[in-house]
mmCIF file of C-alpha atoms in Angstrom:
data_model
loop_
_atom_site.group_PDB
_atom_site.id
_atom_site.type_symbol
_atom_site.label_atom_id
_atom_site.label_comp_id
_atom_site.label_asym_id
_atom_site.label_seq_id
_atom_site.Cartn_x
_atom_site.Cartn_y
_atom_site.Cartn_z
ATOM 1 C CA MET K 1 -34.683 -12.732 -9.547
ATOM 2 C CA SER K 2 -32.872 -14.455 -12.387
ATOM 3 C CA ASN K 3 -29.822 -16.512 -11.532
ATOM 4 C CA SER K 4 -28.134 -14.941 -14.569
ATOM 5 C CA LEU K 5 -27.579 -11.855 -12.435
ATOM 6 C CA PHE K 6 -24.974 -13.830 -10.503
ATOM 7 C CA SER K 7 -23.607 -15.845 -13.405
ATOM 8 C CA LEU K 8 -19.852 -15.907 -13.984
ATOM 9 C CA LYS K 9 -20.074 -18.167 -17.009
ATOM 10 C CA GLY K 10 -17.828 -17.026 -19.832
ATOM 11 C CA LYS K 11 -16.258 -14.135 -17.940
ATOM 12 C CA LYS K 12 -12.543 -13.750 -18.639
ATOM 13 C CA ILE K 13 -10.758 -12.984 -15.380
ATOM 14 C CA VAL K 14 -7.085 -12.151 -14.861
ATOM 15 C CA PHE K 15 -5.950 -13.018 -11.338
ATOM 16 C CA THR K 16 -2.509 -11.932 -10.097
ATOM 17 C CA GLY K 17 -1.015 -13.706 -7.098
ATOM 18 C CA ALA K 18 -3.062 -16.680 -8.221
ATOM 19 C CA ALA K 19 -1.036 -19.474 -6.625
ATOM 20 C CA GLY K 20 -1.165 -18.352 -2.988
ATOM 21 C CA VAL K 21 -3.332 -20.004 -0.340
ATOM 22 C CA LEU K 22 -6.186 -17.521 -0.770
ATOM 23 C CA GLY K 23 -5.627 -16.896 -4.471
ATOM 24 C CA SER K 24 -5.697 -20.547 -5.487
ATOM 25 C CA THR K 25 -8.955 -21.165 -3.613
ATOM 26 C CA MET K 26 -10.555 -18.171 -5.318
ATOM 27 C CA CYS K 27 -9.282 -19.153 -8.775
ATOM 28 C CA LEU K 28 -10.552 -22.726 -8.414
ATOM 29 C CA TYR K 29 -13.947 -21.357 -7.394
ATOM 30 C CA LEU K 30 -14.152 -18.898 -10.282
ATOM 31 C CA ALA K 31 -13.273 -21.607 -12.797
ATOM 32 C CA ASP K 32 -15.769 -24.010 -11.217
ATOM 33 C CA ASN K 33 -18.432 -21.363 -11.791
ATOM 34 C CA GLY K 34 -17.719 -21.083 -15.484
ATOM 35 C CA ALA K 35 -15.149 -18.298 -15.694
ATOM 36 C CA MET K 36 -12.041 -18.446 -17.878
ATOM 37 C CA VAL K 37 -9.265 -17.711 -15.365
ATOM 38 C CA ILE K 38 -5.948 -16.277 -16.522
ATOM 39 C CA LEU K 39 -3.521 -17.133 -13.735
ATOM 40 C CA VAL K 40 -0.596 -14.812 -13.069
ATOM 41 C CA GLY K 41 2.128 -15.574 -10.529
ATOM 42 C CA ARG K 42 5.826 -15.202 -9.961
ATOM 43 C CA THR K 43 6.623 -18.935 -9.969
ATOM 44 C CA ALA K 44 5.924 -20.813 -13.185
ATOM 45 C CA GLN K 45 5.586 -24.228 -11.569
ATOM 46 C CA LYS K 46 2.956 -23.037 -9.098
ATOM 47 C CA VAL K 47 0.704 -21.303 -11.635
ATOM 48 C CA ASN K 48 1.129 -24.147 -14.111
ATOM 49 C CA ASN K 49 0.131 -26.679 -11.457
ATOM 50 C CA LEU K 50 -2.938 -24.615 -10.601
ATOM 51 C CA ARG K 51 -3.850 -24.321 -14.280
ATOM 52 C CA ASP K 52 -3.573 -28.079 -14.691
ATOM 53 C CA GLU K 53 -5.739 -28.661 -11.602
ATOM 54 C CA ILE K 54 -8.449 -26.382 -12.992
ATOM 55 C CA ILE K 55 -8.377 -28.071 -16.392
ATOM 56 C CA ARG K 56 -8.526 -31.560 -14.854
ATOM 57 C CA ALA K 57 -11.665 -30.451 -13.003
ATOM 58 C CA GLY K 58 -13.259 -29.381 -16.283
ATOM 59 C CA GLY K 59 -12.554 -25.659 -16.025
ATOM 60 C CA LYS K 60 -10.803 -23.209 -18.319
ATOM 61 C CA ALA K 61 -7.502 -21.568 -17.417
ATOM 62 C CA SER K 62 -4.188 -20.339 -18.750
ATOM 63 C CA ALA K 63 -1.058 -19.527 -16.778
ATOM 64 C CA PHE K 64 1.709 -16.930 -16.993
ATOM 65 C CA ALA K 65 4.775 -16.473 -14.789
ATOM 66 C CA VAL K 66 5.197 -12.713 -14.380
ATOM 67 C CA ASP K 67 6.671 -10.386 -11.755
ATOM 68 C CA VAL K 68 3.882 -7.845 -11.163
ATOM 69 C CA THR K 69 6.425 -5.104 -10.386
ATOM 70 C CA ASP K 70 8.084 -5.429 -13.814
ATOM 71 C CA GLU K 71 6.400 -3.114 -16.322
ATOM 72 C CA THR K 72 8.179 -4.647 -19.304
ATOM 73 C CA LYS K 73 6.999 -8.149 -18.409
ATOM 74 C CA LEU K 74 3.481 -6.857 -17.760
ATOM 75 C CA LYS K 75 3.391 -5.272 -21.206
ATOM 76 C CA GLU K 76 4.404 -8.628 -22.665
ATOM 77 C CA LEU K 77 1.654 -10.269 -20.610
ATOM 78 C CA LYS K 78 -0.899 -7.832 -21.983
ATOM 79 C CA ASP K 79 0.158 -8.631 -25.553
ATOM 80 C CA LYS K 80 -0.059 -12.392 -24.937
ATOM 81 C CA ILE K 81 -3.514 -12.157 -23.366
ATOM 82 C CA GLU K 82 -4.695 -9.893 -26.172
ATOM 83 C CA SER K 83 -3.504 -12.351 -28.817
ATOM 84 C CA GLU K 84 -5.208 -15.295 -27.059
ATOM 85 C CA GLU K 85 -8.365 -13.765 -25.585
ATOM 86 C CA GLY K 86 -8.797 -10.359 -27.218
ATOM 87 C CA THR K 87 -10.287 -8.621 -24.192
ATOM 88 C CA ILE K 88 -10.882 -9.340 -20.508
ATOM 89 C CA ASP K 89 -13.842 -8.712 -18.212
ATOM 90 C CA ILE K 90 -12.262 -8.589 -14.757
ATOM 91 C CA LEU K 91 -8.858 -7.953 -13.199
ATOM 92 C CA ILE K 92 -8.282 -9.212 -9.659
ATOM 93 C CA ASN K 93 -5.103 -7.948 -8.003
ATOM 94 C CA GLY K 94 -4.185 -10.603 -5.467
ATOM 95 C CA ALA K 95 -0.399 -10.318 -5.538
ATOM 96 C CA GLY K 96 1.110 -9.096 -2.284
ATOM 97 C CA GLY K 97 2.964 -10.061 0.853
ATOM 98 C CA ASN K 98 5.385 -9.089 3.573
ATOM 99 C CA MET K 99 8.986 -9.736 4.573
ATOM 100 C CA PRO K 100 10.822 -9.830 7.908
ATOM 101 C CA GLY K 101 12.869 -6.684 7.371
ATOM 102 C CA ALA K 102 9.739 -4.545 7.066
ATOM 103 C CA VAL K 103 8.478 -5.812 10.436
ATOM 104 C CA ILE K 104 9.270 -4.175 13.786
ATOM 105 C CA ARG K 105 9.449 -6.963 16.378
ATOM 106 C CA PRO K 106 8.780 -6.368 20.082
ATOM 107 C CA ASP K 107 12.530 -6.425 20.759
ATOM 108 C CA GLN K 108 13.155 -3.795 18.047
ATOM 109 C CA THR K 109 12.443 -0.113 17.551
ATOM 110 C CA PHE K 110 11.606 1.984 14.503
ATOM 111 C CA LEU K 111 15.343 2.574 14.070
ATOM 112 C CA ASP K 112 15.803 -1.109 13.253
ATOM 113 C CA LEU K 113 13.529 -0.906 10.214
ATOM 114 C CA ASP K 114 15.196 -2.195 7.045
ATOM 115 C CA SER K 115 14.574 0.498 4.416
ATOM 116 C CA ASN K 116 15.318 -1.829 1.517
ATOM 117 C CA ALA K 117 12.864 -4.425 2.791
ATOM 118 C CA LEU K 118 10.258 -1.722 3.324
ATOM 119 C CA ARG K 119 10.712 -0.541 -0.250
ATOM 120 C CA LYS K 120 10.271 -4.089 -1.577
ATOM 121 C CA VAL K 121 7.066 -4.589 0.427
ATOM 122 C CA ILE K 122 5.624 -1.307 -0.828
ATOM 123 C CA ASP K 123 6.639 -2.157 -4.380
ATOM 124 C CA LEU K 124 5.016 -5.594 -4.183
ATOM 125 C CA ASN K 125 1.752 -4.546 -2.557
ATOM 126 C CA TYR K 126 1.209 -1.097 -4.065
ATOM 127 C CA LEU K 127 3.066 -1.018 -7.369
ATOM 128 C CA GLY K 128 2.180 -4.693 -7.771
ATOM 129 C CA THR K 129 -1.424 -3.501 -7.997
ATOM 130 C CA VAL K 130 -0.947 -0.206 -9.856
ATOM 131 C CA LEU K 131 1.231 -1.618 -12.635
ATOM 132 C CA PRO K 132 -1.026 -4.548 -13.637
ATOM 133 C CA ILE K 133 -3.976 -2.129 -13.786
ATOM 134 C CA LYS K 134 -1.976 0.204 -16.003
ATOM 135 C CA ALA K 135 -0.790 -2.608 -18.269
ATOM 136 C CA LEU K 136 -4.113 -4.448 -18.627
ATOM 137 C CA LEU K 137 -6.549 -1.525 -18.645
ATOM 138 C CA PRO K 138 -6.516 -1.404 -22.477
ATOM 139 C CA LEU K 139 -7.985 -4.933 -22.521
ATOM 140 C CA LEU K 140 -10.878 -3.724 -20.356
ATOM 141 C CA LEU K 141 -11.332 -0.555 -22.409
ATOM 142 C CA ALA K 142 -11.538 -2.610 -25.603
ATOM 143 C CA ASN K 143 -14.331 -4.576 -23.968
ATOM 144 C CA GLY K 144 -16.315 -1.405 -23.249
ATOM 145 C CA ARG K 145 -16.652 -2.205 -19.547
ATOM 146 C CA GLY K 146 -14.296 -3.004 -16.703
ATOM 147 C CA ASN K 147 -14.338 -4.555 -13.264
ATOM 148 C CA ILE K 148 -11.257 -4.356 -11.047
ATOM 149 C CA ILE K 149 -11.083 -6.006 -7.631
ATOM 150 C CA ASN K 150 -8.120 -5.269 -5.380
ATOM 151 C CA ILE K 151 -7.171 -7.316 -2.337
ATOM 152 C CA SER K 152 -6.639 -5.102 0.694
ATOM 153 C CA SER K 153 -6.359 -6.131 4.366
ATOM 154 C CA MET K 154 -7.683 -5.331 7.802
ATOM 155 C CA ALA K 155 -4.192 -3.956 8.416
ATOM 156 C CA ALA K 156 -5.079 -1.049 6.115
ATOM 157 C CA SER K 157 -7.774 0.484 8.294
ATOM 158 C CA ARG K 158 -6.655 -0.877 11.672
ATOM 159 C CA PRO K 159 -2.850 -0.570 11.676
ATOM 160 C CA MET K 160 -1.371 -3.618 13.394
ATOM 161 C CA THR K 161 1.673 -3.711 15.604
ATOM 162 C CA ARG K 162 4.858 -5.018 13.948
ATOM 163 C CA VAL K 163 3.733 -5.087 10.278
ATOM 164 C CA MET K 164 4.293 -1.410 9.509
ATOM 165 C CA GLY K 165 5.370 -1.809 5.895
ATOM 166 C CA TYR K 166 2.574 -4.190 4.983
ATOM 167 C CA ALA K 167 -0.100 -2.112 6.725
ATOM 168 C CA SER K 168 1.072 1.112 5.080
ATOM 169 C CA SER K 169 1.073 -0.418 1.617
ATOM 170 C CA LYS K 170 -2.390 -1.930 2.085
ATOM 171 C CA ALA K 171 -3.710 1.447 3.296
ATOM 172 C CA ALA K 172 -2.501 2.773 -0.041
ATOM 173 C CA ILE K 173 -4.577 0.075 -1.777
ATOM 174 C CA ASP K 174 -7.751 1.326 -0.054
ATOM 175 C CA ASN K 175 -6.990 4.864 -1.194
ATOM 176 C CA LEU K 176 -6.134 3.721 -4.722
ATOM 177 C CA THR K 177 -9.376 1.743 -4.967
ATOM 178 C CA LYS K 178 -11.485 4.788 -4.169
ATOM 179 C CA PHE K 179 -9.436 7.086 -6.370
ATOM 180 C CA LEU K 180 -9.685 4.797 -9.403
ATOM 181 C CA ALA K 181 -13.410 4.227 -8.865
ATOM 182 C CA VAL K 182 -13.959 7.967 -9.336
ATOM 183 C CA GLU K 183 -11.328 8.325 -12.049
ATOM 184 C CA PHE K 184 -12.550 5.463 -14.226
ATOM 185 C CA ALA K 185 -16.275 6.122 -13.871
ATOM 186 C CA GLY K 186 -15.694 9.766 -14.750
ATOM 187 C CA LYS K 187 -13.461 9.143 -17.765
ATOM 188 C CA TYR K 188 -14.654 5.765 -19.062
ATOM 189 C CA GLY K 189 -18.281 5.668 -17.947
ATOM 190 C CA PRO K 190 -20.455 3.928 -15.363
ATOM 191 C CA ASP K 191 -19.587 0.443 -16.629
ATOM 192 C CA PHE K 192 -16.068 0.777 -15.208
ATOM 193 C CA ARG K 193 -15.845 0.057 -11.506
ATOM 194 C CA VAL K 194 -13.181 -0.618 -8.890
ATOM 195 C CA ASN K 195 -13.662 -2.259 -5.507
ATOM 196 C CA ALA K 196 -11.604 -4.099 -2.928
ATOM 197 C CA ILE K 197 -11.957 -7.018 -0.532
ATOM 198 C CA ALA K 198 -10.269 -6.617 2.852
ATOM 199 C CA PRO K 199 -9.719 -10.030 4.460
ATOM 200 C CA GLY K 200 -9.349 -10.281 8.194
ATOM 201 C CA PHE K 201 -7.038 -12.912 9.624
ATOM 202 C CA PHE K 202 -6.617 -16.036 7.539
ATOM 203 C CA LEU K 203 -3.871 -18.596 8.106
ATOM 204 C CA THR K 204 -1.451 -18.479 5.177
ATOM 205 C CA GLU K 205 2.096 -19.628 4.513
ATOM 206 C CA GLN K 206 3.362 -16.192 5.539
ATOM 207 C CA ASN K 207 1.617 -15.777 8.881
ATOM 208 C CA ARG K 208 1.010 -19.310 10.187
ATOM 209 C CA THR K 209 4.117 -19.352 12.399
ATOM 210 C CA LEU K 210 3.268 -15.867 13.680
ATOM 211 C CA LEU K 211 -0.235 -16.854 14.770
ATOM 212 C CA THR K 212 0.002 -20.534 15.747
ATOM 213 C CA GLU K 213 2.378 -22.775 17.669
ATOM 214 C CA PRO K 214 3.801 -25.982 16.126
ATOM 215 C CA ASP K 215 1.213 -27.988 18.088
ATOM 216 C CA GLY K 216 -1.637 -25.950 16.587
ATOM 217 C CA GLY K 217 -2.224 -23.746 19.630
ATOM 218 C CA LEU K 218 -2.314 -19.973 19.433
ATOM 219 C CA THR K 219 0.676 -17.719 19.902
ATOM 220 C CA GLN K 220 0.176 -14.627 22.041
ATOM 221 C CA ARG K 221 -0.481 -12.606 18.882
ATOM 222 C CA GLY K 222 -2.891 -15.240 17.615
ATOM 223 C CA TYR K 223 -4.773 -15.143 20.897
ATOM 224 C CA GLN K 224 -5.006 -11.332 20.763
ATOM 225 C CA ILE K 225 -6.491 -11.503 17.282
ATOM 226 C CA ILE K 226 -9.044 -14.199 18.113
ATOM 227 C CA SER K 227 -10.056 -12.346 21.276
ATOM 228 C CA HIS K 228 -10.843 -9.295 19.124
ATOM 229 C CA THR K 229 -12.764 -11.280 16.497
ATOM 230 C CA PRO K 230 -16.441 -11.685 17.472
ATOM 231 C CA MET K 231 -16.755 -14.888 15.424
ATOM 232 C CA ASN K 232 -13.895 -16.308 17.520
ATOM 233 C CA ARG K 233 -11.911 -17.933 14.727
ATOM 234 C CA PHE K 234 -9.546 -17.287 11.847
ATOM 235 C CA GLY K 235 -11.041 -17.091 8.385
ATOM 236 C CA ASN K 236 -11.088 -20.008 5.991
ATOM 237 C CA PRO K 237 -10.236 -19.267 2.334
ATOM 238 C CA GLU K 238 -13.781 -20.283 1.413
ATOM 239 C CA ASP K 239 -15.119 -17.408 3.511
ATOM 240 C CA LEU K 240 -13.968 -14.991 0.791
ATOM 241 C CA LEU K 241 -15.885 -16.634 -2.023
ATOM 242 C CA GLY K 242 -19.287 -15.033 -1.467
ATOM 243 C CA ALA K 243 -17.961 -11.468 -1.568
ATOM 244 C CA LEU K 244 -15.724 -12.354 -4.502
ATOM 245 C CA HIS K 245 -18.589 -13.882 -6.498
ATOM 246 C CA TRP K 246 -20.858 -10.902 -5.843
ATOM 247 C CA LEU K 247 -18.249 -8.357 -6.946
ATOM 248 C CA CYS K 248 -17.423 -10.370 -10.071
ATOM 249 C CA SER K 249 -21.073 -10.748 -11.053
ATOM 250 C CA ASP K 250 -23.588 -8.323 -12.534
ATOM 251 C CA ALA K 251 -25.365 -8.308 -9.162
ATOM 252 C CA SER K 252 -22.944 -5.554 -8.077
ATOM 253 C CA THR K 253 -23.071 -3.291 -11.133
ATOM 254 C CA PHE K 254 -23.943 -0.199 -9.027
ATOM 255 C CA VAL K 255 -21.135 -0.864 -6.552
ATOM 256 C CA THR K 256 -17.839 0.970 -6.917
ATOM 257 C CA GLY K 257 -15.281 2.538 -4.600
ATOM 258 C CA THR K 258 -16.045 0.120 -1.762
ATOM 259 C CA VAL K 259 -13.711 -1.862 0.494
ATOM 260 C CA ILE K 260 -15.593 -4.894 1.751
ATOM 261 C CA ALA K 261 -14.413 -6.348 5.057
ATOM 262 C CA VAL K 262 -14.501 -10.139 5.358
ATOM 263 C CA ASP K 263 -13.138 -10.339 8.865
ATOM 264 C CA GLY K 264 -15.473 -12.096 11.281
ATOM 265 C CA GLY K 265 -16.341 -8.766 12.866
ATOM 266 C CA PHE K 266 -12.763 -7.740 13.714
ATOM 267 C CA SER K 267 -13.216 -4.204 12.344
ATOM 268 C CA ALA K 268 -16.438 -3.741 14.335
ATOM 269 C CA TYR K 269 -15.018 -4.757 17.707
ATOM 270 C CA SER K 270 -14.182 -1.873 20.066
ATOM 271 C CA GLY K 271 -12.618 -3.973 22.821
ATOM 272 C CA VAL K 272 -15.253 -3.061 25.412
#
């Protein structure tokens, strides 16, 4: 089988949420494999630093500071990308996150839920995926083919305690992925596909204190997660790269509407 089937060389990829722990690892990998990566993040300094790191390593990248929930700014982003690149090949929606007010702690009840925080989490995770697709779809249509990869979570299919807002919004991403796979293939043809990657538990800036103690040991929640993960560890960012590469490449051209778990077996474990 020709290696060209898996080649990413020359592909123009927009990546939102690019500067996070997982996003930056994926963007560095894509650039190292020959893709032109268009980095999108909320903080200019972070995406600019990542762009510079990619360029120093010999890769190709550009950077834009954009709030993915702001339709006006996304329209401006689309115009800038169109003027610089013309079209794009792939859109990866990596922007997302959680906040304390949308979490129900063990010492709280549902009545303590902060409605404003919940709304912000849903806006970031769900609208922060829908709106970039809406804004940048014309750049895929002009290319005659499209590949969209959303970032879901194990919390979507296996609702976790505490993180109600995050889990609900990621469940919406799974549904959106399948809906758009049918919608786009039906209206734009078989060369338009939509899939998602659902990471299991990876240590990030947002969850490190929830899962590990200052000395590196596991919290009670961290222990519960590891005990339900057959591979008996948290994921490393590099563990996502194989699934990412496959979905970005032509090796997956007959794959659409899927949510691929990269979770060390967490979703397969029944507890008995």
